[in-house]
Short mmCIF file of C-alpha atoms in Angstrom, two decimals:
data_model
loop_
_atom_site.label_atom_id
_atom_site.label_comp_id
_atom_site.label_asym_id
_atom_site.label_seq_id
_atom_site.Cartn_x
_atom_site.Cartn_y
_atom_site.Cartn_z
CA GLY F 859 -4.94 5.26 8.85
CA GLU F 860 -8.26 6.47 7.52
CA SER F 861 -9.83 5.04 4.46
CA VAL F 862 -9.39 7.22 1.41
CA GLY F 863 -11.51 5.35 -1.04
CA LEU F 864 -9.55 3.18 -3.42
CA HIS F 865 -6.15 4.37 -2.25
CA LEU F 866 -4.43 2.56 0.56
CA PRO F 867 -3.10 4.81 3.29
CA THR F 868 0.68 4.87 3.17
CA LEU F 869 3.18 5.09 5.98
CA SER F 870 6.75 6.06 5.08
CA VAL F 871 9.42 5.23 7.62
CA GLN F 872 13.17 5.63 7.65
CA GLU F 873 15.12 2.39 7.84
CA GLY F 874 16.00 1.62 11.45
CA ASP F 875 13.11 3.62 12.90
CA ASN F 876 10.10 2.04 14.56
CA SER F 877 6.81 1.76 12.66
CA ILE F 878 3.31 1.90 14.07
CA ILE F 879 0.43 0.77 11.91
CA ASN F 880 -3.09 1.32 13.18
CA CYS F 881 -6.37 -0.41 12.50
CA ALA F 882 -9.96 0.06 13.61
CA TYR F 883 -12.11 -3.04 13.66
CA SER F 884 -15.84 -3.19 13.43
CA ASN F 885 -17.26 -6.08 15.43
CA SER F 886 -17.10 -5.78 19.20
CA ALA F 887 -17.88 -9.51 19.42
CA SER F 888 -14.70 -10.53 17.54
CA ASP F 889 -12.50 -12.51 19.87
CA TYR F 890 -9.37 -13.04 17.81
CA PHE F 891 -7.25 -10.69 15.74
CA ILE F 892 -4.40 -11.23 13.32
CA TRP F 893 -1.97 -8.99 11.49
CA TYR F 894 -0.99 -10.07 8.00
CA LYS F 895 1.74 -8.84 5.68
CA GLN F 896 1.13 -8.91 1.95
CA GLU F 897 3.88 -8.31 -0.56
CA SER F 898 3.03 -7.31 -4.09
CA GLY F 899 1.47 -10.15 -6.08
CA LYS F 900 1.49 -12.58 -3.16
CA GLY F 901 -0.94 -13.96 -0.64
CA PRO F 902 -1.14 -12.69 2.95
CA GLN F 903 1.49 -13.89 5.39
CA PHE F 904 0.71 -14.34 9.09
CA ILE F 905 2.70 -12.01 11.36
CA ILE F 906 1.21 -12.10 14.83
CA ASP F 907 -2.11 -12.70 16.54
CA ILE F 908 -3.85 -11.70 19.75
CA ARG F 909 -6.91 -12.88 21.60
CA SER F 910 -9.49 -10.48 22.97
CA ASN F 911 -8.60 -11.33 26.56
CA MET F 912 -5.16 -9.80 26.03
CA ASP F 913 -4.11 -6.22 25.39
CA LYS F 914 -0.54 -6.78 24.26
CA ARG F 915 1.49 -9.49 22.63
CA GLN F 916 5.08 -9.45 21.51
CA GLY F 917 6.87 -11.37 18.83
CA GLN F 918 10.21 -11.00 17.16
CA ARG F 919 10.54 -7.26 16.37
CA VAL F 920 6.75 -6.93 16.36
CA THR F 921 4.21 -6.02 19.03
CA VAL F 922 0.46 -5.96 18.74
CA LEU F 923 -1.67 -3.81 21.01
CA LEU F 924 -5.41 -4.24 21.42
CA ASN F 925 -7.78 -1.64 22.83
CA LYS F 926 -11.22 -3.17 22.98
CA THR F 927 -12.79 -0.04 24.41
CA VAL F 928 -12.28 1.86 21.18
CA LYS F 929 -11.99 -1.22 18.94
CA HIS F 930 -8.46 -0.40 17.90
CA LEU F 931 -5.45 -2.53 17.00
CA SER F 932 -1.91 -1.47 16.35
CA LEU F 933 1.15 -3.21 15.01
CA GLN F 934 4.53 -1.94 16.08
CA ILE F 935 7.60 -2.96 14.11
CA ALA F 936 10.94 -2.27 15.74
CA ALA F 937 14.01 -1.28 13.72
CA THR F 938 12.13 -1.30 10.43
CA GLN F 939 14.01 -2.88 7.54
CA PRO F 940 13.57 -2.57 3.76
CA GLY F 941 12.17 -6.10 3.72
CA ASP F 942 9.30 -4.89 5.86
CA SER F 943 7.96 -2.86 2.95
CA ALA F 944 4.54 -4.33 2.15
CA VAL F 945 0.84 -3.83 2.76
CA TYR F 946 -0.28 -4.72 6.27
CA PHE F 947 -3.79 -5.86 7.07
CA CYS F 948 -5.44 -6.37 10.38
CA ALA F 949 -8.10 -9.07 10.48
CA GLU F 950 -10.81 -9.91 12.94
CA ILE F 951 -12.04 -13.42 13.42
CA ASN F 952 -15.49 -14.74 14.05
CA SER F 953 -14.56 -17.80 16.05
CA GLY F 954 -17.99 -19.28 15.69
CA GLY F 955 -18.90 -21.36 12.69
CA TYR F 956 -16.09 -21.61 10.16
CA GLN F 957 -13.85 -18.91 11.61
CA LYS F 958 -14.42 -16.35 8.89
CA VAL F 959 -11.60 -13.83 8.57
CA THR F 960 -12.65 -10.22 7.93
CA PHE F 961 -9.83 -8.03 6.67
CA GLY F 962 -9.37 -4.33 7.37
CA ILE F 963 -8.52 -1.85 4.62
CA GLY F 964 -4.74 -2.19 4.84
CA THR F 965 -1.81 0.17 5.19
CA LYS F 966 1.12 0.33 2.81
CA LEU F 967 4.44 0.56 4.61
CA GLN F 968 7.31 2.12 2.65
CA VAL F 969 10.73 1.85 4.20
CA ILE F 970 13.16 4.50 3.06
CA PRO F 971 16.74 3.18 2.95
CA GLY G 45 5.06 -25.13 7.79
CA ALA G 46 1.79 -25.80 6.01
CA VAL G 47 1.71 -24.85 2.35
CA VAL G 48 -1.22 -23.88 0.18
CA SER G 49 -0.76 -23.71 -3.56
CA GLN G 50 -2.89 -22.18 -6.27
CA HIS G 51 -2.95 -22.96 -9.96
CA PRO G 52 -2.62 -21.17 -12.22
CA SER G 53 -0.73 -18.25 -10.74
CA TRP G 54 -2.03 -16.04 -13.52
CA VAL G 55 -4.46 -16.42 -16.37
CA ILE G 56 -5.65 -14.28 -19.25
CA CYS G 57 -8.89 -15.21 -20.95
CA LYS G 58 -11.42 -13.84 -23.39
CA SER G 59 -14.71 -12.42 -22.24
CA GLY G 60 -17.41 -15.09 -22.07
CA THR G 61 -15.11 -18.00 -21.31
CA SER G 62 -14.89 -19.89 -18.02
CA VAL G 63 -11.78 -20.16 -15.89
CA LYS G 64 -11.02 -22.72 -13.18
CA ILE G 65 -8.68 -21.95 -10.31
CA GLU G 66 -7.38 -24.70 -8.05
CA CYS G 67 -6.45 -24.40 -4.39
CA ARG G 68 -4.52 -27.24 -2.79
CA SER G 69 -3.28 -27.87 0.70
CA LEU G 70 0.01 -29.63 0.06
CA ASP G 71 0.95 -31.19 3.38
CA PHE G 72 -2.20 -31.07 5.47
CA GLN G 73 -5.89 -31.77 5.26
CA ALA G 74 -8.35 -28.91 5.14
CA THR G 75 -12.01 -29.33 5.97
CA THR G 76 -12.64 -25.68 5.24
CA MET G 77 -11.27 -23.47 2.49
CA PHE G 78 -12.05 -19.84 1.89
CA TRP G 79 -12.04 -17.89 -1.38
CA TYR G 80 -11.22 -14.20 -1.45
CA ARG G 81 -11.11 -11.57 -4.17
CA GLN G 82 -8.82 -8.57 -4.06
CA PHE G 83 -9.00 -5.61 -6.41
CA PRO G 84 -5.96 -3.33 -6.84
CA LYS G 85 -5.12 -1.29 -3.76
CA GLN G 86 -8.02 -2.79 -1.84
CA SER G 87 -8.41 -5.31 0.89
CA LEU G 88 -9.33 -8.97 0.58
CA MET G 89 -13.04 -9.58 0.38
CA LEU G 90 -14.40 -12.98 1.34
CA MET G 91 -16.42 -14.52 -1.46
CA ALA G 92 -17.34 -17.91 -0.06
CA THR G 93 -16.58 -20.58 2.50
CA SER G 94 -16.07 -24.04 1.11
CA ASN G 95 -16.49 -27.22 3.13
CA GLU G 96 -15.41 -30.63 1.96
CA GLY G 97 -18.33 -32.65 0.73
CA SER G 98 -20.96 -29.96 1.05
CA LYS G 99 -22.18 -26.85 -0.72
CA ALA G 100 -20.25 -23.64 -0.34
CA THR G 101 -21.59 -20.74 1.68
CA TYR G 102 -21.50 -17.52 -0.32
CA GLU G 103 -21.19 -14.02 1.06
CA GLN G 104 -23.89 -11.49 0.35
CA GLY G 105 -23.62 -10.09 -3.16
CA VAL G 106 -21.56 -12.96 -4.56
CA GLU G 107 -23.35 -14.83 -7.33
CA LYS G 108 -23.14 -18.54 -6.67
CA ASP G 109 -24.01 -19.42 -10.26
CA LYS G 110 -21.17 -17.28 -11.55
CA PHE G 111 -18.53 -18.37 -9.06
CA LEU G 112 -18.82 -22.14 -8.81
CA ILE G 113 -16.98 -23.71 -5.91
CA ASN G 114 -16.24 -27.39 -5.51
CA HIS G 115 -14.46 -28.88 -2.50
CA ALA G 116 -14.17 -32.47 -3.60
CA SER G 117 -11.48 -33.62 -1.22
CA LEU G 118 -9.69 -32.56 1.95
CA THR G 119 -6.83 -31.13 -0.08
CA LEU G 120 -8.51 -29.52 -3.09
CA SER G 121 -11.05 -26.77 -3.69
CA THR G 122 -11.76 -25.24 -7.08
CA LEU G 123 -13.27 -21.90 -8.04
CA THR G 124 -14.71 -21.62 -11.53
CA VAL G 125 -15.48 -18.16 -12.85
CA THR G 126 -18.17 -18.79 -15.45
CA SER G 127 -18.76 -16.52 -18.43
CA ALA G 128 -16.01 -14.20 -17.26
CA HIS G 129 -16.21 -10.49 -18.02
CA PRO G 130 -13.60 -7.73 -17.68
CA GLU G 131 -15.08 -6.67 -14.33
CA ASP G 132 -14.17 -10.12 -12.97
CA SER G 133 -10.50 -9.32 -13.47
CA SER G 134 -9.00 -9.49 -10.01
CA PHE G 135 -6.58 -11.30 -7.70
CA TYR G 136 -8.22 -14.44 -6.30
CA ILE G 137 -6.77 -15.87 -3.10
CA CYS G 138 -7.71 -19.01 -1.23
CA SER G 139 -6.98 -20.05 2.32
CA ALA G 140 -7.21 -23.44 3.97
CA ARG G 141 -7.97 -24.30 7.56
CA GLN G 142 -6.21 -27.32 8.95
CA VAL G 143 -8.24 -30.21 10.27
CA ALA G 144 -8.10 -30.95 14.02
CA ARG G 145 -6.44 -27.71 14.99
CA VAL G 146 -8.26 -25.34 17.29
CA THR G 147 -6.12 -22.22 16.98
CA THR G 148 -7.18 -19.84 14.29
CA ASP G 149 -3.70 -19.17 13.00
CA THR G 150 -3.88 -22.51 11.28
CA GLN G 151 -5.62 -20.82 8.35
CA TYR G 152 -2.99 -20.73 5.61
CA PHE G 153 -3.18 -18.54 2.52
CA GLY G 154 -2.29 -19.43 -1.02
CA PRO G 155 -0.14 -17.22 -3.24
CA GLY G 156 -3.10 -15.96 -5.26
CA THR G 157 -4.20 -16.16 -8.90
CA ARG G 158 -4.23 -13.08 -11.09
CA LEU G 159 -7.16 -13.22 -13.52
CA THR G 160 -7.33 -10.83 -16.45
CA VAL G 161 -10.39 -10.95 -18.68
CA LEU G 162 -10.00 -9.24 -22.04
#
């Protein structure tokens, strides 16, 4: 989603449907990417990662796609459940130095029961 | 799995006072810890990178004299917000990177500390 200032973009999905959350990253030299899930009042939780030499990686119910040409990441969640409701952040990693994590703006996923 | 704790989980203080937040890696050693700040409905912004036994590296725009970071051991880093003001009210989150692991997903996040300055 596009940044709208201080308001997180929101994606509303019916329970059982698939969700696709998109993210544009900024540094073409980043070589590692992670999707995090953050529930209200909690720290980020690792979901899935992908290295820049890959374009797709699958986990349990989740798939991450990487398009380096347009610097775009997506997170696909299959059969979305109410427990998936949270804010999702993509993050790009500078693997040099201390592996600084740079977070994207985030997307709020609302699952409608 | 590796666990990172933060203490306190929330704190309310008066303007002008100092607040210390602790970040601990409970079952692993962390040479590097990171401190983030998150305002409501915004993303996490890296404040500083903390390395055990050395001075922290601060991101541009973060005042090192206001946000004091100490990484005294491989399992503990502290962030002290000095002379706190209402604009410092935020959610502070730390992460810890495990020693001797080469994959980046070994950076574990704490549960965060909610700071409210009156």
